[in-house]
Amino acid sequence: MSHFGRITLGLGLAFLYGPILVLVAFSFNASALVTVWGGFSTRWYGVLFADGALLAAALVSLRVALAAAALATLFGTLAALALDRGGRFPGRSAFAGLLYVPMVMPEVITGLALLLLFVGTGLERGLVTLVVAHATLGLGFIAVIVGARLKGLDHTLEEAAADLGAGPLRVFATVTLPLIAPAVAAGFLLAFTLSLDDLVIASFAAGPGATTLPMRLYSQVRLGVNPEINAASTLLVGGVTLIVLGASWLSACGGIRSDVGTG
Amino acid sequence: MGGTGSTPRLDLTGVTKRFGDSVAVADVSLALAAGEFFCLLGPSGCGKSTLLRLVAGFEAPNLGVIRVDGQDMAGLPPHRRPVNIMFQSYALFPHKDVAGNIAYGLPDLGRADRTGRVRDLLARVRLENFENRRIETLSGGQRQRVALARALAREPGVLLLDEPLGALDRGLREETQGELRALQRRLGITFVMVTHDPGEAMALADRIGVMDRGRLVQVGDAATLYERPATRFVASLLGDVNLIPGRVAGRDGDWAVVQTGFGPLRARAPGTMPGEGEAATLAIRPERVGLGAGTGPAGTVTEVTFLGERIRRRIRMEDGTLLRASMPAVAQAPDPHGVGAAIRLDLDPEACRLLPA
């Protein structure tokens, strides 16, 4: 790599991750003042794990993320299958296009629309509405990831299974699903992190009883930033990073295994 | 070979398949006996693979009937048909090991039976103790054998093979040809193999069906297709041939006289086409073109190529027509028919065939 390349890469990475590194560094600050370095300490992590309200919010976030990701994975995978295998059903291209909308729609608008829907249908806002809202957010991503995998799948593998006496259900369960599993899992993890990170939609869709971790952090920040927030954020960033790495690893090893058909 | 009296194992009647405006398979009728090794031969895109997919049930014909042992296959999905197919790409399941692939078609067997059956099948394709190998660790030849074993596992009445040797290199290909033939003989299963390689078809098949642009143009054993081709396409597909343009000057039963650019020639002319006065082609294999000093058509040798066991000569006739003659190499010095030698052709009318232009 040239000097120029190295420098631009360094600048780009610094621009992206500099703020996060500052946050991580200050989470180990012994001082209670956010902007003054008072030596290394893990005391704020101790404070964090003694904060019942924050832990409760984290638990809500995890439960919502799990449920929303599961729901989004189920429907996103079904949508991808319909698009790839459904032939040319009426409204196919409209359906394909509409799947992308939640991905590009400003979150405020999605949140507001969901709020109006929940109020209009008389659905009481709480965990359930939060799960539904986050499933909506993740569904499109999963449909795209699984769809790409399906498109790359060698169709003769399924034909071979059918030829060997397997009915459509057995073909799906024993050939299609195992081969798209890495993409499904990657999609699940992505939907999980999307739900875990979301603040805007959650603010609209969650009721008084369901406060997620980002909501809790945001409300605390408004009262003033303290190092405990830094510690919580560091853990959140760490967890999400691990999940994203896991997702991309799953996609990558899936990509290698898809080419094993011929000599 | 026609299975007279008994029901054919595989019976196609007027099978036609269209994709949009293009006709992939046009009005194909064919009856195969039990235990027959049949090759569908033709260039890529001639519809031979589509015909296999029609029999396997992955496509439905627009017209025509496909029967296996007398039973109409119409509306029967692939998993209910008593036929199996071996794909050109092998289509082995990458997420299963060798035993898992072979046993896929045997879900109803108990564990012990299945293990034994897999072992038998692996022995048949000479892959003993490969049960637990992963597919990605196998060589091309080994994958081909696993695919064959998997396709044989359900003991189909008809096995369809789509270019089964296409992905193998040359030496392995010839070795595998012999094994495939021996296996087919031993099992007595009807094989329908698709290939674009005439040599392979001639080496393996009891009968060959030549396909051209969706049509089955001629069916016969290798010798028949080679000696008595029905069209120029068949003649030039199976080996080298001189195709001499001309016009039918006269017909007399199974014989015709063709006026060519270098004089009239007598030729075998079964059937009635092309009729007197019509444009025609006279086909003669290079090894049937004799060189003599008699009274035949005159020409000049323009090129001599020594090919080891054979010598090939290029001969320019008086009207400029170029012919090829091939004969066993005999040590003879000096060569009486070297470059520039004036010769007379000795054309056996039995070796000349009248074909449509």
Tab-separated table of C-alpha atoms in Angstrom, chain A residues 154 156-168 170-171 174-176 178-179 257-263, chain B residues 53 56 58 78-79 83-85 87-96 104-105 107 134-136 140 143 150 154:
chain	number	residue	atom	x	y	z
A	154	ASP	CA	-27.393	-24.262	-7.138
A	156	THR	CA	-29.910	-28.632	-9.286
A	157	LEU	CA	-29.221	-29.603	-5.653
A	158	GLU	CA	-32.930	-29.300	-4.935
A	159	GLU	CA	-33.772	-31.065	-8.172
A	160	ALA	CA	-31.427	-33.895	-7.237
A	161	ALA	CA	-33.180	-34.226	-3.877
A	162	ALA	CA	-36.602	-34.314	-5.556
A	163	ASP	CA	-35.305	-36.853	-8.055
A	164	LEU	CA	-34.204	-39.063	-5.156
A	165	GLY	CA	-37.775	-39.238	-3.906
A	166	ALA	CA	-37.997	-36.270	-1.551
A	167	GLY	CA	-41.266	-34.337	-1.565
A	168	PRO	CA	-41.190	-30.511	-1.452
A	170	ARG	CA	-38.337	-32.809	2.728
A	171	VAL	CA	-36.357	-31.010	0.028
A	174	THR	CA	-32.956	-31.307	4.265
A	175	VAL	CA	-31.392	-29.362	1.401
A	176	THR	CA	-32.612	-25.766	1.026
A	178	PRO	CA	-29.272	-26.253	5.652
A	179	LEU	CA	-27.705	-24.498	2.675
A	257	ARG	CA	-19.441	-23.949	1.185
A	258	SER	CA	-21.863	-23.062	-1.576
A	259	ASP	CA	-19.322	-23.830	-4.298
A	260	VAL	CA	-18.823	-27.482	-3.524
A	261	GLY	CA	-20.938	-28.920	-6.362
A	262	THR	CA	-18.640	-29.884	-9.210
A	263	GLY	CA	-15.057	-30.891	-9.700
B	53	ARG	CA	-35.446	-33.190	-17.897
B	56	ALA	CA	-37.155	-36.866	-15.062
B	58	PHE	CA	-38.507	-31.252	-14.076
B	78	PRO	CA	-40.073	-35.915	-10.062
B	79	HIS	CA	-40.121	-37.557	-6.632
B	83	VAL	CA	-36.443	-42.873	-12.954
B	84	ASN	CA	-33.325	-41.226	-11.549
B	85	ILE	CA	-30.992	-38.699	-13.050
B	87	PHE	CA	-26.570	-34.387	-13.277
B	88	GLN	CA	-23.666	-33.061	-15.275
B	89	SER	CA	-22.622	-30.994	-12.252
B	90	TYR	CA	-23.217	-34.112	-10.093
B	91	ALA	CA	-25.283	-31.917	-7.714
B	92	LEU	CA	-23.840	-33.629	-4.640
B	93	PHE	CA	-25.107	-32.201	-1.354
B	94	PRO	CA	-22.184	-30.193	0.061
B	95	HIS	CA	-23.524	-30.368	3.605
B	96	LYS	CA	-23.644	-34.173	3.691
B	104	TYR	CA	-30.525	-39.660	0.730
B	105	GLY	CA	-32.819	-41.626	-1.563
B	107	PRO	CA	-35.000	-42.727	3.949
B	134	ARG	CA	-16.714	-34.868	2.949
B	135	ILE	CA	-17.632	-34.004	-0.630
B	136	GLU	CA	-15.158	-31.119	-0.892
B	140	GLY	CA	-13.551	-34.974	-9.736
B	143	ARG	CA	-17.379	-37.179	-7.089
B	150	ARG	CA	-26.440	-42.061	-5.370
B	154	ARG	CA	-33.111	-46.467	-5.606
